[in-house]
mmCIF file of C-alpha atoms in Angstrom:
data_model
loop_
_atom_site.group_PDB
_atom_site.id
_atom_site.type_symbol
_atom_site.label_atom_id
_atom_site.label_comp_id
_atom_site.label_asym_id
_atom_site.label_seq_id
_atom_site.Cartn_x
_atom_site.Cartn_y
_atom_site.Cartn_z
ATOM 1 C CA UNK A 1 28.713 123.235 187.448
ATOM 2 C CA UNK A 2 28.903 125.043 184.487
ATOM 3 C CA UNK A 3 31.441 128.265 183.125
ATOM 4 C CA UNK A 4 30.209 131.302 181.086
ATOM 5 C CA UNK A 5 31.046 130.698 177.391
ATOM 6 C CA UNK A 6 34.252 132.133 176.088
ATOM 7 C CA UNK A 7 35.375 133.093 172.661
ATOM 8 C CA UNK A 8 38.545 133.615 171.688
ATOM 9 C CA UNK A 9 38.427 137.361 171.934
ATOM 10 C CA UNK A 10 38.313 136.579 175.427
ATOM 11 C CA UNK A 11 41.979 134.544 174.806
ATOM 12 C CA UNK A 12 43.999 137.891 175.103
ATOM 13 C CA UNK A 13 41.670 138.759 177.902
ATOM 14 C CA UNK A 14 42.505 135.884 180.268
ATOM 15 C CA UNK A 15 44.384 138.543 183.122
ATOM 16 C CA UNK A 16 41.028 139.355 183.612
ATOM 17 C CA UNK A 17 38.314 136.675 184.132
ATOM 18 C CA UNK A 18 37.399 134.808 187.138
ATOM 19 C CA UNK A 19 37.486 131.508 187.658
ATOM 20 C CA UNK A 20 33.894 129.033 188.983
ATOM 21 C CA UNK A 21 35.388 127.366 191.546
ATOM 22 C CA UNK A 22 31.922 126.621 193.059
ATOM 23 C CA UNK A 23 27.993 126.872 192.161
ATOM 24 C CA UNK A 24 24.945 127.561 194.424
ATOM 25 C CA UNK A 25 21.405 128.167 193.349
ATOM 26 C CA UNK A 26 19.349 130.086 195.883
ATOM 27 C CA UNK A 27 15.941 129.943 193.964
ATOM 28 C CA UNK A 28 14.470 128.863 191.579
ATOM 29 C CA UNK A 29 11.496 130.616 189.862
ATOM 30 C CA UNK A 30 8.922 130.299 187.246
ATOM 31 C CA UNK A 31 11.451 131.221 184.683
ATOM 32 C CA UNK A 32 14.591 132.662 185.955
ATOM 33 C CA UNK A 33 16.980 131.259 188.696
ATOM 34 C CA UNK A 34 19.371 133.225 191.036
ATOM 35 C CA UNK A 35 22.499 131.620 192.056
ATOM 36 C CA UNK A 36 25.444 132.476 193.576
ATOM 37 C CA UNK A 37 28.981 131.876 192.653
ATOM 38 C CA UNK A 38 32.032 131.941 194.489
ATOM 39 C CA UNK A 39 35.070 132.656 192.123
ATOM 40 C CA UNK A 40 38.316 132.889 192.134
ATOM 41 C CA UNK A 41 39.515 136.503 191.181
ATOM 42 C CA UNK A 42 42.528 136.964 188.556
ATOM 43 C CA UNK A 43 45.110 138.160 191.223
ATOM 44 C CA UNK A 44 44.301 134.874 193.908
ATOM 45 C CA UNK A 45 41.865 135.907 195.443
ATOM 46 C CA UNK A 46 38.057 134.829 196.204
ATOM 47 C CA UNK A 47 34.791 136.971 195.564
ATOM 48 C CA UNK A 48 30.978 135.986 195.453
ATOM 49 C CA UNK A 49 28.498 136.679 192.334
ATOM 50 C CA UNK A 50 24.914 136.791 192.516
ATOM 51 C CA UNK A 51 22.966 137.022 189.441
ATOM 52 C CA UNK A 52 20.158 136.186 187.381
ATOM 53 C CA UNK A 53 19.927 132.822 184.523
ATOM 54 C CA UNK A 54 17.791 133.516 182.030
ATOM 55 C CA UNK A 55 16.436 131.898 179.725
ATOM 56 C CA UNK A 56 17.133 134.521 176.939
ATOM 57 C CA UNK A 57 14.455 136.799 174.841
ATOM 58 C CA UNK A 58 13.477 137.968 171.815
ATOM 59 C CA UNK A 59 12.729 141.366 170.638
ATOM 60 C CA UNK A 60 11.478 143.433 167.573
ATOM 61 C CA UNK A 61 11.533 146.061 165.836
ATOM 62 C CA UNK A 62 8.311 145.983 163.035
ATOM 63 C CA UNK A 63 8.095 148.519 160.672
ATOM 64 C CA UNK A 64 4.536 149.390 159.177
ATOM 65 C CA UNK A 65 5.073 150.105 155.219
ATOM 66 C CA UNK A 66 3.764 153.924 156.107
ATOM 67 C CA UNK A 67 6.809 154.456 158.250
ATOM 68 C CA UNK A 68 5.610 154.017 161.859
ATOM 69 C CA UNK A 69 7.278 151.500 164.103
ATOM 70 C CA UNK A 70 4.566 149.153 165.394
ATOM 71 C CA UNK A 71 4.566 149.599 169.608
ATOM 72 C CA UNK A 72 2.697 148.175 173.070
ATOM 73 C CA UNK A 73 2.447 150.089 175.932
ATOM 74 C CA UNK A 74 2.466 147.393 178.622
ATOM 75 C CA UNK A 75 2.206 147.769 182.607
ATOM 76 C CA UNK A 76 5.045 146.157 184.564
ATOM 77 C CA UNK A 77 5.199 145.799 188.031
ATOM 78 C CA UNK A 78 8.282 145.655 188.997
ATOM 79 C CA UNK A 79 8.416 149.387 188.191
ATOM 80 C CA UNK A 80 4.627 149.931 188.566
ATOM 81 C CA UNK A 81 4.296 152.100 185.903
ATOM 82 C CA UNK A 82 2.786 151.574 181.947
ATOM 83 C CA UNK A 83 5.997 151.538 179.808
ATOM 84 C CA UNK A 84 6.178 151.796 176.298
ATOM 85 C CA UNK A 85 8.294 149.016 174.308
ATOM 86 C CA UNK A 86 9.131 147.152 171.276
ATOM 87 C CA UNK A 87 7.160 143.509 170.770
ATOM 88 C CA UNK A 88 9.314 141.071 173.328
ATOM 89 C CA UNK A 89 8.905 137.680 174.840
ATOM 90 C CA UNK A 90 11.370 135.360 176.404
ATOM 91 C CA UNK A 91 12.630 132.024 175.048
ATOM 92 C CA UNK A 92 10.745 128.709 175.414
ATOM 93 C CA UNK A 93 13.582 125.812 176.505
ATOM 94 C CA UNK A 94 15.163 125.173 173.193
ATOM 95 C CA UNK A 95 13.610 127.370 171.179
ATOM 96 C CA UNK A 96 14.978 129.087 168.343
ATOM 97 C CA UNK A 97 15.603 132.693 168.491
ATOM 98 C CA UNK A 98 13.375 133.642 165.231
ATOM 99 C CA UNK A 99 10.927 131.439 165.776
ATOM 100 C CA UNK A 100 10.557 132.683 169.072
ATOM 101 C CA UNK A 101 10.397 136.156 167.245
ATOM 102 C CA UNK A 102 7.678 135.526 164.932
ATOM 103 C CA UNK A 103 5.456 133.594 167.696
ATOM 104 C CA UNK A 104 6.140 137.090 170.318
ATOM 105 C CA UNK A 105 5.313 139.591 167.428
ATOM 106 C CA UNK A 106 1.808 137.583 166.131
ATOM 107 C CA UNK A 107 0.954 136.832 169.548
ATOM 108 C CA UNK A 108 0.836 140.466 171.496
ATOM 109 C CA UNK A 109 0.434 142.548 167.893
ATOM 110 C CA UNK A 110 -1.151 140.505 165.736
ATOM 111 C CA UNK A 111 0.694 140.877 163.141
ATOM 112 C CA UNK A 112 2.640 138.526 160.631
ATOM 113 C CA UNK A 113 6.037 140.169 159.079
ATOM 114 C CA UNK A 114 6.996 138.758 155.327
ATOM 115 C CA UNK A 115 10.218 140.021 155.869
ATOM 116 C CA UNK A 116 13.179 139.195 159.031
ATOM 117 C CA UNK A 117 16.459 140.648 159.663
ATOM 118 C CA UNK A 118 18.618 139.565 163.019
ATOM 119 C CA UNK A 119 19.846 143.533 163.505
ATOM 120 C CA UNK A 120 21.587 141.678 166.511
ATOM 121 C CA UNK A 121 22.233 140.814 170.180
ATOM 122 C CA UNK A 122 21.852 142.483 173.734
ATOM 123 C CA UNK A 123 23.313 141.542 176.798
ATOM 124 C CA UNK A 124 20.432 143.622 178.875
ATOM 125 C CA UNK A 125 22.272 143.410 182.448
ATOM 126 C CA UNK A 126 25.548 141.910 182.287
ATOM 127 C CA UNK A 127 26.292 142.978 186.074
ATOM 128 C CA UNK A 128 23.363 139.948 187.360
ATOM 129 C CA UNK A 129 22.212 138.406 184.516
ATOM 130 C CA UNK A 130 23.201 136.244 181.825
ATOM 131 C CA UNK A 131 20.175 137.500 179.644
ATOM 132 C CA UNK A 132 20.300 137.462 175.655
ATOM 133 C CA UNK A 133 17.994 139.134 173.420
ATOM 134 C CA UNK A 134 17.788 138.762 169.732
ATOM 135 C CA UNK A 135 16.669 141.817 167.580
ATOM 136 C CA UNK A 136 15.589 141.677 164.815
ATOM 137 C CA UNK A 137 13.509 144.020 162.312
ATOM 138 C CA UNK A 138 10.359 142.900 160.506
ATOM 139 C CA UNK A 139 8.639 144.366 157.365
ATOM 140 C CA UNK A 140 6.639 143.368 155.660
ATOM 141 C CA UNK A 141 3.694 143.579 158.067
ATOM 142 C CA UNK A 142 -0.024 141.879 158.039
ATOM 143 C CA UNK A 143 -2.155 142.846 160.052
ATOM 144 C CA UNK A 144 -4.183 139.831 161.845
ATOM 145 C CA UNK A 145 -5.699 138.152 165.570
ATOM 146 C CA UNK A 146 -3.639 138.345 168.597
ATOM 147 C CA UNK A 147 -3.194 135.801 170.695
ATOM 148 C CA UNK A 148 -2.189 137.207 174.007
ATOM 149 C CA UNK A 149 -1.552 134.435 176.952
ATOM 150 C CA UNK A 150 -3.429 134.550 180.006
ATOM 151 C CA UNK A 151 -2.974 137.111 182.421
ATOM 152 C CA UNK A 152 -1.111 139.446 179.322
ATOM 153 C CA UNK A 153 -2.185 143.723 179.057
ATOM 154 C CA UNK A 154 -1.019 145.770 177.142
ATOM 155 C CA UNK A 155 -2.332 147.902 174.397
ATOM 156 C CA UNK A 156 -0.552 148.441 170.426
ATOM 157 C CA UNK A 157 0.155 151.768 168.775
ATOM 158 C CA UNK A 158 2.318 152.642 166.075
ATOM 159 C CA UNK A 159 4.421 155.838 166.349
ATOM 160 C CA UNK A 160 6.688 157.627 162.898
ATOM 161 C CA UNK A 161 9.875 155.847 163.628
ATOM 162 C CA UNK A 162 10.956 159.759 163.818
ATOM 163 C CA UNK A 163 9.017 160.524 166.736
ATOM 164 C CA UNK A 164 9.947 157.045 168.016
ATOM 165 C CA UNK A 165 13.728 158.435 167.770
ATOM 166 C CA UNK A 166 13.086 161.158 169.821
ATOM 167 C CA UNK A 167 10.798 159.784 172.477
ATOM 168 C CA UNK A 168 13.461 157.823 173.214
ATOM 169 C CA UNK A 169 15.947 160.883 173.334
ATOM 170 C CA UNK A 170 13.605 163.133 175.427
ATOM 171 C CA UNK A 171 12.643 160.257 178.589
ATOM 172 C CA UNK A 172 9.112 159.569 177.599
ATOM 173 C CA UNK A 173 10.248 155.940 176.411
ATOM 174 C CA UNK A 174 13.278 153.790 178.875
ATOM 175 C CA UNK A 175 12.712 150.616 178.172
ATOM 176 C CA UNK A 176 16.449 149.118 177.911
ATOM 177 C CA UNK A 177 16.103 146.339 175.107
ATOM 178 C CA UNK A 178 13.639 149.390 173.465
ATOM 179 C CA UNK A 179 16.243 151.819 173.664
ATOM 180 C CA UNK A 180 19.184 149.445 171.929
ATOM 181 C CA UNK A 181 17.361 148.782 169.184
ATOM 182 C CA UNK A 182 16.394 152.434 168.723
ATOM 183 C CA UNK A 183 20.308 152.900 167.432
ATOM 184 C CA UNK A 184 19.929 149.797 165.026
ATOM 185 C CA UNK A 185 16.556 151.754 163.636
ATOM 186 C CA UNK A 186 17.969 155.169 163.558
ATOM 187 C CA UNK A 187 20.637 153.821 161.709
ATOM 188 C CA UNK A 188 18.501 150.902 159.367
ATOM 189 C CA UNK A 189 16.719 154.881 159.117
ATOM 190 C CA UNK A 190 19.379 157.298 158.029
ATOM 191 C CA UNK A 191 20.891 154.601 155.656
ATOM 192 C CA UNK A 192 17.548 153.818 153.437
#
């Protein structure tokens, strides 16, 4: 059994932590696994925790020289609609997040970037998943040819940064990773 990673900061919050007693795999899919853990609660009681084990992913905030952000429209089956999102993709086993970001930007949009900067990490759905997204700014973009995966269908378009931020506020964009990245982009945009 493996327990979630802890940090030095967690040491001061030991009165809140749970101890893993047993872990069971309920389902193993092509890239996610559903687990059920039995844990000892801080008060000594026991409970179960169902959650998704995810390999992690990368989201890219690609900024064009003209002050536009590069976006995608893609149908997402779980919600049954076409969503506006930033380019993103899951990490392959052992893959460096930076390499994944470069790969996904090229595959999905056809663009490469000459400058990359880590914006930060996003824990996407901490109540039921261990997924971590690494967010990168990509600038110095050069257009090329997309290399979409089999069965992947999406449109690439750009939007002025101000309109993108407004779309995040008014509900045109509701994807969590894209909304989280809007926070970093707004900060960068206001301070540039």
